[in-house]
Coordinates of C-alpha atoms in Angstrom, one line a residue:
X1 CA 41.5 15.4 -23.6
X2 CA 40.0 18.2 -25.8
X3 CA 38.2 20.9 -23.9
X4 CA 36.6 24.3 -24.9
X5 CA 36.1 27.2 -22.8
X6 CA 32.4 27.6 -22.6
X7 CA 32.3 31.2 -21.1
X8 CA 30.1 33.9 -22.6
X9 CA 33.1 35.2 -24.6
X10 CA 33.8 35.9 -28.2
X11 CA 37.0 33.7 -28.4
X12 CA 35.7 30.3 -27.4
X13 CA 39.0 28.7 -26.9
X14 CA 40.0 25.3 -27.8
X15 CA 42.1 23.7 -25.1
X16 CA 43.9 20.4 -24.4
X17 CA 43.4 19.2 -20.8
X18 CA 44.6 16.5 -18.5
X19 CA 44.5 15.4 -14.9
X20 CA 47.9 15.0 -13.4
X21 CA 48.5 14.0 -9.8
X22 CA 44.7 14.7 -9.1
X23 CA 45.3 18.3 -10.5
X24 CA 43.8 19.7 -13.7
X25 CA 46.1 21.2 -16.2
X26 CA 44.9 23.2 -19.3
X27 CA 46.7 24.7 -22.3
X28 CA 45.6 26.3 -25.3
X29 CA 45.2 24.1 -28.5
X30 CA 48.0 25.2 -30.6
X31 CA 46.4 24.0 -33.9
X32 CA 43.2 26.1 -33.4
X33 CA 43.6 29.3 -35.8
X34 CA 41.9 31.6 -33.5
X35 CA 43.1 30.3 -30.0
X36 CA 46.4 30.2 -31.6
X37 CA 48.3 28.5 -28.7
X38 CA 47.7 31.0 -25.9
X39 CA 44.8 31.5 -23.3
X40 CA 43.6 34.7 -21.7
X41 CA 44.4 35.5 -18.0
X42 CA 40.9 34.0 -17.1
X43 CA 41.5 30.8 -19.1
X44 CA 44.8 30.2 -17.6
X45 CA 43.2 30.2 -14.2
X46 CA 40.6 27.6 -15.0
X47 CA 42.3 24.9 -12.8
X48 CA 41.7 27.2 -9.8
X49 CA 38.0 27.6 -10.7
X50 CA 37.7 23.8 -11.1
X51 CA 39.4 22.8 -8.0
X52 CA 37.7 25.6 -5.7
X53 CA 36.9 24.5 -2.2
X54 CA 33.7 26.6 -2.5
X55 CA 32.1 24.3 -5.0
X56 CA 28.7 22.9 -4.0
X57 CA 28.8 19.2 -3.1
X58 CA 25.3 18.3 -2.1
X59 CA 21.8 19.8 -2.8
X60 CA 20.6 22.3 -0.3
X61 CA 17.0 22.9 0.9
X62 CA 16.3 26.5 2.5
X63 CA 15.4 26.7 6.1
X64 CA 15.7 30.5 6.8
X65 CA 14.7 33.7 5.0
X66 CA 15.6 34.1 1.4
X67 CA 19.2 35.6 1.3
X68 CA 20.0 34.5 4.8
X69 CA 22.1 31.5 3.6
X70 CA 20.4 29.3 6.0
X71 CA 19.9 25.7 4.3
X72 CA 20.1 22.0 5.1
X73 CA 21.9 19.5 3.1
X74 CA 19.6 16.9 1.3
X75 CA 20.1 13.9 -1.0
X76 CA 19.6 14.3 -4.6
X77 CA 16.5 12.1 -4.3
X78 CA 14.9 14.3 -1.8
X79 CA 15.7 17.6 -3.6
X80 CA 14.5 16.4 -7.1
X81 CA 11.2 15.0 -5.7
X82 CA 10.7 18.2 -3.9
X83 CA 11.2 20.3 -7.0
X84 CA 9.0 18.0 -9.1
X85 CA 6.2 18.2 -6.4
X86 CA 6.3 22.1 -6.3
X87 CA 6.3 22.1 -10.1
X88 CA 3.1 20.0 -10.2
X89 CA 1.5 22.0 -7.6
X90 CA 2.3 25.3 -9.3
X91 CA 1.0 24.1 -12.7
X92 CA -2.1 22.5 -11.1
X93 CA -3.0 25.8 -9.1
X94 CA -1.7 28.6 -11.5
X95 CA -1.3 27.0 -14.9
X96 CA 2.0 26.1 -16.7
X97 CA 2.6 29.7 -17.7
X98 CA 3.4 30.5 -14.1
X99 CA 6.5 28.5 -14.5
X100 CA 9.5 30.3 -15.9
X101 CA 12.9 28.9 -16.8
X102 CA 15.6 31.6 -16.5
X103 CA 18.8 30.8 -18.2
X104 CA 21.5 32.5 -20.2
X105 CA 25.1 32.0 -21.5
X106 CA 27.2 31.2 -18.3
X107 CA 27.8 28.0 -20.0
X108 CA 27.5 27.9 -23.7
X109 CA 27.9 24.2 -24.3
X110 CA 25.2 23.3 -26.7
X111 CA 23.7 20.4 -24.7
X112 CA 24.2 22.2 -21.3
X113 CA 22.7 25.4 -22.6
X114 CA 19.7 24.1 -24.4
X115 CA 18.6 20.5 -23.4
X116 CA 17.0 21.6 -20.0
X117 CA 14.7 23.8 -22.2
X118 CA 13.1 20.7 -23.6
X119 CA 11.6 19.8 -20.3
X120 CA 10.0 23.4 -20.0
X121 CA 8.9 23.3 -23.6
X122 CA 7.2 19.8 -22.8
X123 CA 5.5 21.6 -19.7
X124 CA 4.4 24.5 -21.9
X125 CA 6.2 26.8 -19.4
X126 CA 6.9 30.4 -20.0
X127 CA 10.4 31.4 -21.7
X128 CA 12.7 34.2 -21.5
X129 CA 12.7 36.9 -24.2
X130 CA 16.5 37.6 -24.2
X131 CA 17.2 41.4 -23.9
X132 CA 20.1 41.6 -21.5
X133 CA 23.0 41.7 -23.9
X134 CA 23.0 42.5 -27.6
X135 CA 19.3 42.5 -28.5
X136 CA 19.3 46.3 -29.6
X137 CA 22.2 45.6 -32.0
X138 CA 20.6 42.5 -33.4
X139 CA 17.5 44.2 -34.2
X140 CA 19.3 47.2 -35.7
X141 CA 21.5 45.1 -37.9
X142 CA 18.2 43.4 -39.1
X143 CA 16.9 46.6 -40.0
X144 CA 19.9 47.4 -42.3
X145 CA 21.0 43.8 -43.5
X146 CA 18.2 41.5 -42.5
X147 CA 20.7 39.7 -40.4
X148 CA 23.2 40.1 -37.7
X149 CA 25.8 37.7 -39.1
X150 CA 28.7 39.6 -40.1
X151 CA 32.4 39.1 -41.3
X152 CA 34.3 36.0 -40.7
X153 CA 37.3 37.4 -38.6
X154 CA 39.7 35.1 -40.6
X155 CA 39.0 37.5 -43.4
X156 CA 40.8 40.2 -41.4
X157 CA 43.9 39.1 -43.2
X158 CA 42.7 40.8 -46.4
X159 CA 41.8 44.0 -44.7
X160 CA 43.8 47.2 -43.8
X161 CA 41.8 48.7 -40.9
X162 CA 39.6 47.6 -38.1
X163 CA 37.6 49.9 -35.9
X164 CA 36.7 48.7 -32.4
X165 CA 33.6 50.7 -31.8
X166 CA 32.3 50.4 -28.4
X167 CA 34.3 47.3 -27.4
X168 CA 37.2 46.8 -25.0
X169 CA 38.6 43.9 -27.3
X170 CA 41.8 43.7 -25.4
X171 CA 40.0 42.6 -22.5
X172 CA 36.8 40.9 -23.9
X173 CA 38.3 39.7 -27.3
X174 CA 41.9 39.2 -26.8
X175 CA 42.4 36.6 -29.4
X176 CA 40.4 38.7 -32.0
X177 CA 42.7 41.7 -31.0
X178 CA 45.8 39.7 -31.5
X179 CA 44.6 38.3 -34.8
X180 CA 44.0 41.8 -36.2
X181 CA 47.6 42.7 -35.0
X182 CA 49.1 39.7 -36.5
X183 CA 47.2 40.4 -39.9
X184 CA 49.0 43.7 -39.9
X185 CA 45.7 45.9 -39.5
X186 CA 45.7 49.5 -38.4
X187 CA 43.5 49.6 -35.3
X188 CA 41.1 52.4 -34.3
X189 CA 38.9 52.6 -31.3
X190 CA 35.7 54.6 -30.7
X191 CA 34.7 54.8 -27.1
X192 CA 33.5 57.0 -24.3
X193 CA 36.3 55.8 -22.1
X194 CA 40.0 55.5 -22.8
X195 CA 40.1 51.8 -22.4
X196 CA 43.0 49.2 -22.6
X197 CA 42.0 48.7 -26.3
X198 CA 42.1 52.5 -26.9
X199 CA 45.6 52.9 -25.3
X200 CA 46.8 50.2 -27.7
X201 CA 45.3 51.5 -30.8
X202 CA 46.8 53.5 -33.4
X203 CA 43.9 56.1 -33.2
X204 CA 41.4 56.9 -30.4
X205 CA 38.2 58.8 -31.0
X206 CA 36.7 59.6 -27.6
X207 CA 32.8 60.4 -28.0
X208 CA 30.4 61.5 -25.6
X209 CA 27.8 59.1 -24.4
X210 CA 24.7 58.6 -27.0
X211 CA 26.5 60.4 -29.6
X212 CA 27.9 57.3 -31.7
X213 CA 25.0 57.7 -34.0
X214 CA 25.8 61.2 -34.8
X215 CA 29.5 60.4 -35.4
X216 CA 28.4 57.6 -37.7
X217 CA 26.0 60.0 -39.5
X218 CA 28.6 62.8 -39.8
X219 CA 31.3 60.3 -41.3
X220 CA 28.8 59.0 -43.8
X221 CA 27.9 62.8 -44.7
X222 CA 31.6 63.4 -45.5
X223 CA 32.0 60.3 -47.4
X224 CA 29.1 60.8 -49.6
X225 CA 29.5 64.5 -50.2
X226 CA 33.3 64.2 -51.0
X227 CA 32.4 61.3 -53.4
X228 CA 34.3 58.8 -51.5
X229 CA 31.9 56.0 -51.5
X230 CA 31.9 53.0 -53.8
X231 CA 29.3 54.2 -56.3
X232 CA 29.0 50.9 -58.3
X233 CA 28.4 48.8 -55.1
X234 CA 25.9 51.5 -53.7
X235 CA 24.0 51.6 -57.0
X236 CA 23.6 47.9 -57.3
X237 CA 23.3 47.0 -53.6
X238 CA 21.9 49.7 -51.4
X239 CA 18.2 50.5 -51.1
X240 CA 17.2 54.0 -50.2
X241 CA 20.6 55.6 -50.9
X242 CA 19.4 58.9 -52.4
X243 CA 16.9 59.4 -49.5
X244 CA 19.7 58.9 -46.9
X245 CA 22.0 61.3 -48.8
X246 CA 19.4 63.8 -48.6
X247 CA 18.9 63.1 -44.9
X248 CA 22.5 63.5 -43.9
X249 CA 22.9 66.7 -46.2
X250 CA 20.8 68.5 -43.5
X251 CA 23.2 67.4 -40.9
X252 CA 25.9 70.2 -39.7
X253 CA 29.3 68.9 -39.0
X254 CA 29.7 71.7 -36.5
X255 CA 26.6 70.4 -34.7
X256 CA 28.1 66.8 -34.8
X257 CA 31.3 68.3 -33.3
X258 CA 29.7 70.1 -30.7
X259 CA 27.5 67.1 -29.6
X260 CA 30.3 64.3 -29.9
X261 CA 33.2 66.4 -28.5
X262 CA 35.4 65.6 -31.6
X263 CA 36.6 68.4 -33.8
X264 CA 35.3 68.9 -37.4
X265 CA 38.7 68.0 -38.6
X266 CA 38.8 64.7 -36.6
X267 CA 35.4 63.7 -38.1
X268 CA 36.6 64.6 -41.6
X269 CA 40.0 62.7 -41.2
X270 CA 38.0 59.6 -39.8
X271 CA 35.6 59.7 -42.8
X272 CA 38.5 60.2 -45.5
X273 CA 40.8 57.6 -44.2
X274 CA 38.1 55.1 -43.5
X275 CA 36.9 55.2 -47.0
X276 CA 40.4 55.1 -48.5
X277 CA 41.3 52.1 -46.3
X278 CA 37.9 50.4 -46.7
X279 CA 37.7 49.8 -43.0
X280 CA 35.7 47.1 -41.1
X281 CA 33.9 47.7 -37.8
X282 CA 33.9 45.4 -34.8
X283 CA 30.5 46.7 -33.2
X284 CA 30.6 46.1 -29.5
X285 CA 27.8 45.4 -27.1
X286 CA 28.4 48.1 -24.3
X287 CA 27.2 51.2 -26.1
X288 CA 24.0 49.6 -27.4
X289 CA 22.9 48.7 -23.9
X290 CA 21.4 52.3 -23.6
X291 CA 18.5 54.2 -24.9
X292 CA 20.4 55.4 -27.8
X293 CA 22.2 52.0 -28.6
X294 CA 19.9 50.7 -31.4
X295 CA 20.0 53.9 -33.5
X296 CA 23.7 53.9 -32.9
X297 CA 24.2 50.5 -34.4
X298 CA 22.0 51.2 -37.3
X299 CA 24.0 54.3 -38.4
X300 CA 27.4 52.5 -37.7
X301 CA 26.4 49.6 -39.8
X302 CA 25.8 51.7 -42.8
X303 CA 29.4 52.7 -43.0
X304 CA 31.0 49.4 -44.3
X305 CA 28.4 49.3 -47.1
X306 CA 29.3 53.0 -48.2
X307 CA 32.9 51.7 -48.9
X308 CA 31.8 48.5 -50.7
X309 CA 31.7 45.7 -48.2
X310 CA 28.9 43.2 -48.4
X311 CA 29.2 42.6 -44.8
X312 CA 32.0 44.8 -43.4
X313 CA 31.1 44.5 -39.7
X314 CA 32.1 42.0 -37.1
X315 CA 29.2 41.2 -34.7
X316 CA 27.8 37.7 -34.8
X317 CA 28.4 34.2 -36.5
X318 CA 25.4 32.1 -35.7
X319 CA 27.4 29.2 -37.3
X320 CA 25.3 26.3 -36.6
X321 CA 21.6 25.4 -36.0
X322 CA 21.3 24.2 -32.5
X323 CA 17.6 24.2 -32.3
X324 CA 17.2 20.3 -32.0
X325 CA 19.0 20.5 -28.7
X326 CA 16.3 22.7 -27.4
X327 CA 13.4 20.7 -28.6
X328 CA 10.6 23.5 -28.9
X329 CA 8.8 20.9 -31.0
X330 CA 7.7 19.4 -27.6
X331 CA 5.2 22.4 -26.9
X332 CA 1.5 22.0 -27.7
X333 CA 0.8 25.8 -27.6
X334 CA 2.8 28.8 -28.2
X335 CA 5.2 30.0 -25.5
X336 CA 4.6 33.1 -23.5
X337 CA 8.0 35.0 -23.7
X338 CA 8.8 37.2 -20.7
X339 CA 11.2 40.0 -21.3
X340 CA 14.4 39.3 -19.3
X341 CA 14.8 42.8 -18.1
X342 CA 11.2 42.6 -16.5
X343 CA 11.7 39.6 -14.3
X344 CA 10.9 41.6 -11.0
X345 CA 7.8 43.2 -12.6
X346 CA 6.4 39.8 -13.6
X347 CA 7.1 38.2 -10.2
X348 CA 5.6 41.4 -8.5
X349 CA 2.4 41.0 -10.5
X350 CA 2.0 37.4 -9.6
X351 CA 2.7 36.1 -13.1
X352 CA 5.6 33.8 -12.2
X353 CA 5.2 31.3 -9.2
X354 CA 7.9 28.9 -10.1
X355 CA 11.4 30.0 -11.2
X356 CA 14.1 27.5 -12.5
X357 CA 17.5 29.1 -12.9
X358 CA 20.5 27.7 -14.5
X359 CA 23.6 29.0 -16.3
X360 CA 22.8 32.4 -14.7
X361 CA 23.1 34.5 -11.7
X362 CA 20.2 37.2 -12.1
X363 CA 20.6 38.4 -8.6
X364 CA 24.1 39.8 -9.6
X365 CA 23.6 40.5 -13.4
X366 CA 20.0 42.0 -13.7
X367 CA 19.4 45.8 -12.9
X368 CA 17.6 47.3 -10.1
X369 CA 18.6 44.8 -7.6
X370 CA 16.9 46.3 -4.7
X371 CA 13.6 45.9 -6.4
X372 CA 14.3 42.1 -7.5
X373 CA 15.5 41.3 -4.1
X374 CA 12.4 42.8 -2.4
X375 CA 9.8 41.0 -4.8
X376 CA 11.6 37.7 -4.3
X377 CA 11.3 38.1 -0.4
X378 CA 7.7 39.3 -0.5
X379 CA 6.4 36.8 -3.0
X380 CA 5.3 33.1 -2.6
X381 CA 7.4 32.3 -5.6
X382 CA 9.2 28.9 -5.5
X383 CA 12.9 29.3 -6.8
X384 CA 15.2 26.4 -7.8
X385 CA 18.9 27.3 -8.8
X386 CA 21.2 24.8 -10.4
X387 CA 24.8 26.1 -10.0
X388 CA 28.5 25.3 -9.1
X389 CA 28.6 27.7 -6.3
X390 CA 26.4 29.3 -3.6
X391 CA 25.7 32.4 -5.8
X392 CA 23.5 35.4 -4.9
X393 CA 20.7 33.9 -6.8
X394 CA 21.4 30.5 -4.9
X395 CA 21.1 32.3 -1.6
X396 CA 17.5 33.4 -2.7
X397 CA 16.5 30.1 -3.8
X398 CA 14.4 27.3 -2.0
X399 CA 16.3 24.5 -3.5
X400 CA 20.0 24.6 -4.7
X401 CA 21.2 21.8 -6.8
X402 CA 25.1 21.4 -7.4
X403 CA 26.2 21.6 -11.0
X404 CA 29.3 20.2 -12.5
X405 CA 31.8 22.2 -14.8
X406 CA 32.4 21.6 -18.4
X407 CA 35.7 19.6 -17.6
X408 CA 33.3 16.9 -16.2
X409 CA 30.9 16.3 -19.2
X410 CA 30.8 15.7 -22.9
X411 CA 29.5 18.7 -25.0
X412 CA 30.4 21.0 -28.0
X413 CA 30.4 24.8 -28.3
X414 CA 30.4 27.0 -31.2
X415 CA 31.4 30.6 -31.2
X416 CA 29.5 34.0 -32.0
X417 CA 33.0 35.5 -33.1
X418 CA 34.5 32.7 -35.3
X419 CA 33.4 29.8 -37.4
X420 CA 34.8 26.8 -35.5
X421 CA 32.9 24.3 -33.4
X422 CA 35.1 22.6 -30.6
X423 CA 34.7 19.5 -28.6
X424 CA 34.6 19.3 -24.9
X425 CA 35.6 15.8 -23.4
X426 CA 35.2 14.7 -19.8
X427 CA 38.5 15.0 -18.0
X428 CA 37.5 14.2 -14.4
X429 CA 34.5 14.2 -12.2
X430 CA 34.5 16.0 -8.8
X431 CA 31.0 17.2 -7.8
X432 CA 27.6 18.0 -9.0
X433 CA 25.6 17.0 -12.2
X434 CA 25.2 18.5 -15.5
X435 CA 22.2 20.4 -16.8
X436 CA 21.1 17.5 -19.0
X437 CA 21.6 14.9 -16.3
X438 CA 19.3 16.9 -13.8
X439 CA 16.8 17.5 -16.6
X440 CA 16.4 13.8 -17.1
X441 CA 16.0 13.1 -13.2
X442 CA 13.3 15.8 -13.1
X443 CA 11.4 14.3 -16.0
X444 CA 11.6 10.9 -14.4
X445 CA 10.4 12.2 -11.0
X446 CA 7.5 13.9 -12.9
X447 CA 6.6 10.6 -14.6
X448 CA 7.1 11.8 -18.0
X449 CA 7.7 9.1 -20.6
X450 CA 8.5 11.2 -23.7
X451 CA 11.8 9.7 -25.1
X452 CA 13.1 13.1 -26.2
X453 CA 13.7 13.9 -22.4
X454 CA 15.9 11.0 -22.1
X455 CA 18.1 11.3 -25.1
X456 CA 21.8 11.0 -24.4
X457 CA 24.2 14.0 -24.8
X458 CA 26.2 12.3 -27.4
X459 CA 23.2 11.3 -29.5
X460 CA 22.1 15.0 -29.5
X461 CA 25.6 16.1 -30.4
X462 CA 25.7 13.6 -33.3
X463 CA 22.4 14.8 -34.7
X464 CA 23.3 18.5 -34.5
X465 CA 26.5 17.9 -36.3
X466 CA 24.9 15.8 -39.0
X467 CA 22.1 18.4 -39.5
X468 CA 24.9 21.1 -39.9
X469 CA 26.9 19.0 -42.3
X470 CA 30.0 18.5 -40.0
X471 CA 31.9 15.2 -39.0
X472 CA 31.9 13.7 -35.6
X473 CA 34.9 11.8 -36.5
X474 CA 36.9 14.8 -37.6
X475 CA 35.8 16.6 -34.5
X476 CA 37.0 13.8 -32.3
X477 CA 40.3 13.7 -34.1
X478 CA 41.2 17.4 -34.1
X479 CA 39.1 18.8 -31.3
X480 CA 37.4 21.3 -33.5
X481 CA 35.8 21.7 -37.1
X482 CA 35.3 24.7 -39.2
X483 CA 31.8 25.4 -40.2
X484 CA 31.5 26.0 -44.0
X485 CA 30.7 29.6 -44.9
X486 CA 27.4 29.9 -46.8
X487 CA 26.8 32.7 -49.3
X488 CA 25.7 35.7 -47.2
X489 CA 22.2 37.1 -48.1
X490 CA 20.5 40.3 -47.2
X491 CA 17.3 39.2 -45.7
X492 CA 15.6 42.7 -46.0
X493 CA 12.2 43.2 -47.6
X494 CA 14.2 44.8 -50.7
X495 CA 16.7 42.1 -50.8
X496 CA 19.3 44.8 -50.5
X497 CA 21.2 46.7 -47.7
X498 CA 18.6 49.1 -46.6
X499 CA 19.7 52.7 -45.7
X500 CA 16.0 53.5 -45.7
X501 CA 14.7 50.8 -43.5
X502 CA 11.2 49.4 -44.1
X503 CA 11.5 47.1 -41.2
X504 CA 12.1 49.9 -38.8
X505 CA 9.2 51.9 -40.2
X506 CA 7.0 48.9 -39.3
X507 CA 8.3 49.2 -35.8
X508 CA 7.2 52.9 -35.7
X509 CA 10.8 54.2 -36.0
X510 CA 12.1 56.5 -38.5
X511 CA 13.6 55.1 -41.8
X512 CA 16.9 56.5 -40.8
X513 CA 19.0 56.5 -37.6
X514 CA 18.0 59.4 -35.4
X515 CA 19.9 61.2 -32.6
X516 CA 18.3 62.1 -29.3
X517 CA 19.7 63.7 -26.3
X518 CA 19.0 62.0 -23.1
X519 CA 19.3 63.2 -19.4
X520 CA 18.5 62.1 -16.0
X521 CA 17.5 63.5 -12.7
X522 CA 21.2 63.1 -11.6
X523 CA 24.3 64.7 -13.1
X524 CA 26.7 61.9 -13.7
X525 CA 26.2 59.1 -16.5
X526 CA 27.1 55.7 -14.8
X527 CA 28.8 53.1 -17.1
X528 CA 29.2 49.6 -16.0
X529 CA 31.3 47.6 -18.4
X530 CA 32.9 44.1 -17.9
X531 CA 36.1 43.8 -15.9
X532 CA 39.0 42.0 -17.1
X533 CA 39.2 39.1 -14.9
X534 CA 35.5 38.5 -14.7
X535 CA 32.7 37.5 -17.2
X536 CA 29.9 39.3 -15.7
X537 CA 29.5 37.6 -12.1
X538 CA 31.6 34.6 -13.0
X539 CA 35.1 34.2 -11.3
X540 CA 34.6 36.9 -8.6
X541 CA 34.5 34.3 -5.8
X542 CA 37.4 32.2 -7.2
X543 CA 40.0 34.3 -8.9
X544 CA 40.0 37.0 -6.2
X545 CA 41.0 39.9 -8.6
X546 CA 38.3 42.4 -8.9
X547 CA 38.3 46.2 -9.2
X548 CA 35.7 47.6 -7.0
X549 CA 36.7 51.4 -7.3
X550 CA 34.6 54.3 -8.8
X551 CA 36.4 55.9 -11.6
X552 CA 35.7 59.6 -11.8
X553 CA 37.2 62.4 -13.8
X554 CA 39.5 65.0 -12.1
X555 CA 37.0 67.7 -13.0
X556 CA 34.0 66.0 -11.4
X557 CA 36.2 64.9 -8.4
X558 CA 37.4 68.4 -7.8
X559 CA 34.0 69.8 -8.0
X560 CA 32.7 67.4 -5.3
X561 CA 35.8 67.7 -3.1
X562 CA 36.8 64.2 -3.8
X563 CA 40.5 63.2 -3.8
X564 CA 42.0 59.8 -4.8
X565 CA 41.3 56.9 -2.3
X566 CA 38.4 58.8 -0.6
X567 CA 35.4 56.6 0.4
X568 CA 32.2 57.8 -1.5
X569 CA 28.6 57.2 -1.8
X570 CA 27.3 56.6 -5.3
X571 CA 23.5 57.1 -5.2
X572 CA 20.1 57.6 -7.2
X573 CA 16.6 56.8 -6.7
X574 CA 17.1 53.1 -7.0
X575 CA 19.9 52.6 -4.4
X576 CA 23.1 53.6 -2.8
X577 CA 26.6 51.9 -2.8
X578 CA 29.7 52.9 -1.0
X579 CA 33.2 52.4 -2.4
X580 CA 36.5 54.1 -2.8
X581 CA 37.6 56.5 -5.6
X582 CA 40.1 56.5 -8.4
X583 CA 40.5 59.8 -10.2
X584 CA 41.3 59.1 -13.8
X585 CA 41.9 61.0 -17.1
X586 CA 40.6 58.0 -19.0
X587 CA 37.1 58.9 -17.9
X588 CA 35.5 62.2 -19.4
X589 CA 33.7 64.7 -17.4
X590 CA 30.2 63.9 -16.6
X591 CA 30.8 60.2 -16.7
X592 CA 31.6 57.6 -13.9
X593 CA 32.5 54.1 -14.1
X594 CA 31.8 50.9 -12.0
X595 CA 32.7 47.5 -13.1
X596 CA 29.5 45.3 -13.3
X597 CA 27.9 42.4 -11.5
X598 CA 30.3 41.4 -8.6
X599 CA 28.7 39.2 -6.0
X600 CA 26.8 41.2 -3.4
X601 CA 27.3 38.5 -0.8
X602 CA 31.2 38.9 -1.2
X603 CA 31.6 42.5 -1.7
X604 CA 28.5 43.9 0.1
X605 CA 27.2 45.9 -3.0
X606 CA 26.9 45.7 -6.8
X607 CA 26.6 48.3 -9.4
X608 CA 23.3 46.8 -10.3
X609 CA 21.7 48.3 -7.3
X610 CA 21.9 51.6 -9.4
X611 CA 21.3 50.5 -13.0
X612 CA 18.0 51.1 -14.6
X613 CA 15.6 48.4 -15.6
X614 CA 14.1 50.5 -18.4
X615 CA 14.1 48.7 -21.7
X616 CA 14.1 50.1 -25.4
X617 CA 10.7 48.7 -26.6
X618 CA 11.2 49.3 -30.3
X619 CA 14.6 47.4 -30.1
X620 CA 13.1 44.2 -28.5
X621 CA 12.8 45.3 -24.9
X622 CA 16.6 45.6 -25.0
X623 CA 18.4 46.6 -21.8
X624 CA 19.4 50.3 -21.1
X625 CA 22.1 49.6 -18.2
X626 CA 24.1 52.6 -19.5
X627 CA 21.4 55.0 -19.3
X628 CA 21.8 55.3 -15.7
X629 CA 22.4 58.5 -14.0
X630 CA 23.9 59.0 -10.5
X631 CA 25.5 61.4 -8.3
X632 CA 28.6 61.0 -6.0
X633 CA 29.4 62.5 -2.5
X634 CA 32.2 62.0 -0.1
X635 CA 31.5 59.9 3.0

């Protein structure tokens, strides 16, 4: 059977799966150009996840305090009827906007991700305004190009240089990293931390937090003033170049050097070699989850245009239109959008009385966890979670519905990195129900007759493929199909790449990227990236391989009397966590690192008890996790 890994990952690997002697076996599809016959360490362990003894088998109804883990088992009929009854009661008493469906990309199957939204659109419920991941970068790229859709990674074979800017691709885009290597590209990394990607790169430029924007502007200054840019391309395709040239003219390379921590010589070498090799840039997500992130992406995005690329950045693909699966056409009035980062605030204010969670674990992944957990305990909100495991979010729910895995249902998945749609066929059935199946059960319990809420998974898939000009027969035969590339267009007001961004001005931003210094009450900047063996909170409970240590520089450790292996307390005004220390030269002075979103119910703490829920309003209420300051003391 053909399978596709539906995790929130660039690679979206095509797999071949079978059930042998009652056990799942998976291997990479050798024919897929990106998967290329191998799986990452997480993918190779998928059978362990599938067969986990911790999988939920029956619905649960809460009997004790939220978070206590006290539930009783129930039948599907009882649980679904209870959810339907509470939905009716909340809508009758508080209106349909008091109902919020909270989901994200824990499962990226087109049907499993989108179909449940049909029910909540039909009910005119509130929807999420997604800001947790790459919202700042999306908005920034639209300021410059009018779109966030970048270069097809299969075009890397025609390039000489790739820069991984703020992305640890060896962990989070392994197939992309290996594709760059196979294509013979020179690899550079720009990052705050010396990551595994940096260690495997030909060059590493270690910058201070928030100074990415300055480095990009400094590089642009050198390219322009030394005449290294593609004059013909810029003249024909760039709007506002003369104004931008005057803007960077006022920038001192000595100042850029002082702020970024790079020497003037390093900045000049970066600019000259980048221009000579016409480099492409894979713009990462991590650094943009900060107060400076949107401005940084704007500045970085201009560099490929200077050297003559129409779309010389790798960021997003947006390969197919999946809107039919979501069914927003079922609404009878516009949706109220609730900023994802502001969930606790909206519950606190009484704006959300019914919360339906699937494909997500917000009580691990959202910031300022102490506040979120407090308001959930104090509120009269009714919470339903549909998940494979008893997650931290499930522990705070009134009803928990067992989900199945993608090995147990039909679906398709596209990628936000490459141009392939892959087929997922059911291999076996163990426990739980899929998101679309539960949606149909709820619709029936609510007495809804609309046929769009009972459409089969296969019918939805066929219609989406047909709408996008793709063949169901080819997909069934090969397990994947390539989405034809359409001519890229700059969807800006000028119809060109905008160095002087009119869209940014409309949002009360400067027409050019600006550098600002940020500081906090505490002295250490906390970074919370993804760990190699997890995807946010996924797999913590099944793979048993996590890294709970606090990483700190030798200088900062010595200044606090801290040695390797010491137990420490990491704290700020939002919370405190205790863990042990690893002293590392990979982390610069003034920065500490904790990997993100481990299960509190298993580890006893989570980095998100410290992270800020502040948002970047001019960049779509984007998250600012990495604009968190803490201090550390030995216990």
